[in-house]
C-alpha atoms as a PDB file:
ATOM      1  CA  MET A   1      78.192 170.647  84.412  1.00  0.00           C
ATOM      2  CA  LYS A   2      80.689 170.755  87.379  1.00  0.00           C
ATOM      3  CA  THR A   3      84.549 171.422  86.723  1.00  0.00           C
ATOM      4  CA  ILE A   4      87.126 169.155  88.820  1.00  0.00           C
ATOM      5  CA  ALA A   5      90.540 170.502  88.966  1.00  0.00           C
ATOM      6  CA  SER A   6      93.442 169.114  91.615  1.00  0.00           C
ATOM      7  CA  PRO A   7      97.214 169.999  92.110  1.00  0.00           C
ATOM      8  CA  LYS A   8      97.743 166.462  92.052  1.00  0.00           C
ATOM      9  CA  ALA A   9      97.611 166.517  88.387  1.00  0.00           C
ATOM     10  CA  PRO A  10      99.384 168.977  85.656  1.00  0.00           C
ATOM     11  CA  ALA A  11      97.690 172.170  84.800  1.00  0.00           C
ATOM     12  CA  ALA A  12      96.040 172.343  81.320  1.00  0.00           C
ATOM     13  CA  ILE A  13      98.554 173.396  78.784  1.00  0.00           C
ATOM     14  CA  GLY A  14      95.385 174.889  76.647  1.00  0.00           C
ATOM     15  CA  PRO A  15      92.092 175.053  76.667  1.00  0.00           C
ATOM     16  CA  TYR A  16      90.489 172.321  78.044  1.00  0.00           C
ATOM     17  CA  SER A  17      89.815 171.408  81.642  1.00  0.00           C
ATOM     18  CA  GLN A  18      91.494 168.571  83.843  1.00  0.00           C
ATOM     19  CA  ALA A  19      87.892 166.562  84.190  1.00  0.00           C
ATOM     20  CA  ASN A  20      84.521 167.752  83.825  1.00  0.00           C
ATOM     21  CA  GLN A  21      81.460 166.101  85.906  1.00  0.00           C
ATOM     22  CA  VAL A  22      77.950 165.169  84.787  1.00  0.00           C
ATOM     23  CA  GLY A  23      75.786 163.285  86.876  1.00  0.00           C
ATOM     24  CA  ASN A  24      77.457 160.601  88.037  1.00  0.00           C
ATOM     25  CA  LEU A  25      80.367 160.328  85.086  1.00  0.00           C
ATOM     26  CA  VAL A  26      83.525 162.158  84.959  1.00  0.00           C
ATOM     27  CA  PHE A  27      85.208 162.672  82.104  1.00  0.00           C
ATOM     28  CA  PHE A  28      89.188 163.287  82.556  1.00  0.00           C
ATOM     29  CA  SER A  29      91.400 165.025  79.838  1.00  0.00           C
ATOM     30  CA  GLY A  30      94.123 162.818  78.796  1.00  0.00           C
ATOM     31  CA  GLN A  31      97.242 162.501  81.086  1.00  0.00           C
ATOM     32  CA  ILE A  32     100.631 162.881  79.923  1.00  0.00           C
ATOM     33  CA  PRO A  33     103.518 162.206  81.788  1.00  0.00           C
ATOM     34  CA  LEU A  34     103.891 166.083  83.370  1.00  0.00           C
ATOM     35  CA  ASP A  35     104.908 166.297  87.087  1.00  0.00           C
ATOM     36  CA  PRO A  36     102.358 168.520  88.888  1.00  0.00           C
ATOM     37  CA  THR A  37     104.601 170.942  90.401  1.00  0.00           C
ATOM     38  CA  SER A  38     106.977 171.674  87.787  1.00  0.00           C
ATOM     39  CA  GLY A  39     105.067 170.920  84.573  1.00  0.00           C
ATOM     40  CA  SER A  40     108.321 168.920  83.476  1.00  0.00           C
ATOM     41  CA  MET A  41     108.039 165.467  81.495  1.00  0.00           C
ATOM     42  CA  VAL A  42     109.361 162.843  83.295  1.00  0.00           C
ATOM     43  CA  GLY A  43     110.694 159.803  82.389  1.00  0.00           C
ATOM     44  CA  THR A  44     112.529 158.848  78.862  1.00  0.00           C
ATOM     45  CA  GLU A  45     111.000 155.803  78.576  1.00  0.00           C
ATOM     46  CA  ILE A  46     107.823 153.660  78.567  1.00  0.00           C
ATOM     47  CA  ARG A  47     107.518 152.477  82.096  1.00  0.00           C
ATOM     48  CA  THR A  48     108.362 155.596  83.799  1.00  0.00           C
ATOM     49  CA  GLN A  49     105.884 157.654  82.087  1.00  0.00           C
ATOM     50  CA  THR A  50     103.518 155.127  82.590  1.00  0.00           C
ATOM     51  CA  ILE A  51     103.648 155.533  86.407  1.00  0.00           C
ATOM     52  CA  GLN A  52     103.549 159.025  86.102  1.00  0.00           C
ATOM     53  CA  VAL A  53     100.678 159.148  84.154  1.00  0.00           C
ATOM     54  CA  MET A  54      98.769 157.109  86.821  1.00  0.00           C
ATOM     55  CA  LYS A  55      99.732 159.184  89.692  1.00  0.00           C
ATOM     56  CA  ASN A  56      98.536 161.982  87.909  1.00  0.00           C
ATOM     57  CA  ILE A  57      95.298 160.168  87.184  1.00  0.00           C
ATOM     58  CA  GLN A  58      94.956 159.267  90.522  1.00  0.00           C
ATOM     59  CA  GLY A  59      95.607 163.226  91.835  1.00  0.00           C
ATOM     60  CA  LEU A  60      92.318 163.418  90.222  1.00  0.00           C
ATOM     61  CA  LEU A  61      90.372 160.462  91.537  1.00  0.00           C
ATOM     62  CA  GLU A  62      91.426 161.809  95.046  1.00  0.00           C
ATOM     63  CA  ALA A  63      90.124 164.805  94.220  1.00  0.00           C
ATOM     64  CA  GLN A  64      86.831 163.508  94.044  1.00  0.00           C
ATOM     65  CA  GLY A  65      87.367 160.969  96.927  1.00  0.00           C
ATOM     66  CA  LEU A  66      87.219 158.236  94.424  1.00  0.00           C
ATOM     67  CA  ALA A  67      89.733 155.540  93.778  1.00  0.00           C
ATOM     68  CA  PHE A  68      90.949 153.520  90.426  1.00  0.00           C
ATOM     69  CA  LYS A  69      88.184 151.171  90.946  1.00  0.00           C
ATOM     70  CA  ASN A  70      85.692 153.983  89.972  1.00  0.00           C
ATOM     71  CA  ILE A  71      87.276 153.597  86.465  1.00  0.00           C
ATOM     72  CA  VAL A  72      84.747 152.072  83.977  1.00  0.00           C
ATOM     73  CA  LYS A  73      86.681 153.236  80.516  1.00  0.00           C
ATOM     74  CA  THR A  74      90.016 154.107  79.737  1.00  0.00           C
ATOM     75  CA  THR A  75      91.776 155.064  76.104  1.00  0.00           C
ATOM     76  CA  VAL A  76      95.046 154.979  76.205  1.00  0.00           C
ATOM     77  CA  PHE A  77      97.419 156.603  73.642  1.00  0.00           C
ATOM     78  CA  LEU A  78     100.977 154.990  72.969  1.00  0.00           C
ATOM     79  CA  GLN A  79     103.473 157.264  70.326  1.00  0.00           C
ATOM     80  CA  ASN A  80     104.872 153.449  69.618  1.00  0.00           C
ATOM     81  CA  MET A  81     102.889 150.120  69.707  1.00  0.00           C
ATOM     82  CA  LYS A  82     106.217 148.032  70.452  1.00  0.00           C
ATOM     83  CA  ASP A  83     105.735 149.759  74.471  1.00  0.00           C
ATOM     84  CA  PHE A  84     102.156 147.743  74.599  1.00  0.00           C
ATOM     85  CA  LEU A  85     103.838 145.180  76.579  1.00  0.00           C
ATOM     86  CA  ASP A  86     106.013 147.237  79.359  1.00  0.00           C
ATOM     87  CA  PHE A  87     102.867 149.615  78.907  1.00  0.00           C
ATOM     88  CA  ASN A  88     100.309 147.309  79.980  1.00  0.00           C
ATOM     89  CA  GLU A  89     102.081 145.765  82.862  1.00  0.00           C
ATOM     90  CA  THR A  90     102.855 148.873  84.453  1.00  0.00           C
ATOM     91  CA  TYR A  91      99.384 150.098  83.814  1.00  0.00           C
ATOM     92  CA  ALA A  92      98.080 146.820  85.175  1.00  0.00           C
ATOM     93  CA  SER A  93      99.906 147.348  88.567  1.00  0.00           C
ATOM     94  CA  PHE A  94      97.816 150.256  89.403  1.00  0.00           C
ATOM     95  CA  LEU A  95      94.614 148.305  89.219  1.00  0.00           C
ATOM     96  CA  SER A  96      92.498 145.249  90.114  1.00  0.00           C
ATOM     97  CA  ALA A  97      89.700 143.040  88.827  1.00  0.00           C
ATOM     98  CA  PRO A  98      87.206 143.889  87.458  1.00  0.00           C
ATOM     99  CA  PHE A  99      89.229 146.142  85.048  1.00  0.00           C
ATOM    100  CA  PRO A 100      88.319 149.410  83.464  1.00  0.00           C
ATOM    101  CA  ALA A 101      87.452 148.663  79.472  1.00  0.00           C
ATOM    102  CA  ARG A 102      90.093 149.809  77.315  1.00  0.00           C
ATOM    103  CA  SER A 103      91.081 151.001  74.063  1.00  0.00           C
ATOM    104  CA  THR A 104      94.471 151.491  72.899  1.00  0.00           C
ATOM    105  CA  VAL A 105      95.508 153.024  69.491  1.00  0.00           C
ATOM    106  CA  GLU A 106      99.463 154.152  68.529  1.00  0.00           C
ATOM    107  CA  VAL A 107      99.518 157.608  67.689  1.00  0.00           C
ATOM    108  CA  ALA A 108     102.024 159.464  65.247  1.00  0.00           C
ATOM    109  CA  ALA A 109     102.992 162.120  68.210  1.00  0.00           C
ATOM    110  CA  LEU A 110     101.248 163.461  71.477  1.00  0.00           C
ATOM    111  CA  PRO A 111     102.034 166.710  73.715  1.00  0.00           C
ATOM    112  CA  LYS A 112     105.666 167.368  74.674  1.00  0.00           C
ATOM    113  CA  GLY A 113     107.038 164.423  72.872  1.00  0.00           C
ATOM    114  CA  ALA A 114     105.084 161.997  75.307  1.00  0.00           C
ATOM    115  CA  LEU A 115     105.107 158.326  74.989  1.00  0.00           C
ATOM    116  CA  VAL A 116     101.696 157.554  76.565  1.00  0.00           C
ATOM    117  CA  GLU A 117      98.511 159.788  77.209  1.00  0.00           C
ATOM    118  CA  ILE A 118      95.730 157.960  79.124  1.00  0.00           C
ATOM    119  CA  GLU A 119      92.268 159.536  79.138  1.00  0.00           C
ATOM    120  CA  CYS A 120      89.344 158.168  81.619  1.00  0.00           C
ATOM    121  CA  ILE A 121      85.726 157.966  82.318  1.00  0.00           C
ATOM    122  CA  VAL A 122      85.017 157.539  85.983  1.00  0.00           C
ATOM    123  CA  PHE A 123      81.371 156.819  87.697  1.00  0.00           C
ATOM    124  CA  THR A 124      81.341 158.526  91.225  1.00  0.00           C
ATOM    125  CA  GLU A 125      79.122 155.801  93.347  1.00  0.00           C
END
């Protein structure tokens, strides 16, 4: 197993790695809308927070020389499913077909009061 870290994504706020690679698969820990430099929460609405989460994911991808097209599966955690349409539109703006598989669930709460968290499984070519 190889641990992946990038200054373009927030440092872990607990006992976990930003990402771990096993063979051709990389498992990204859930990303919330934290600014990688300040560690502060970005935005108070779903679109702004989703943009920051996707930028954090992009930072981890770039640390591996990868792109969004390498994502094969995401799991999305929303604090409120009423945000789904705005989230989905923003999320989709970062991706192109063929899209990754995805699960989306509503949760009671997320770390630091985030509205969205996304974890990924990525394939290295």
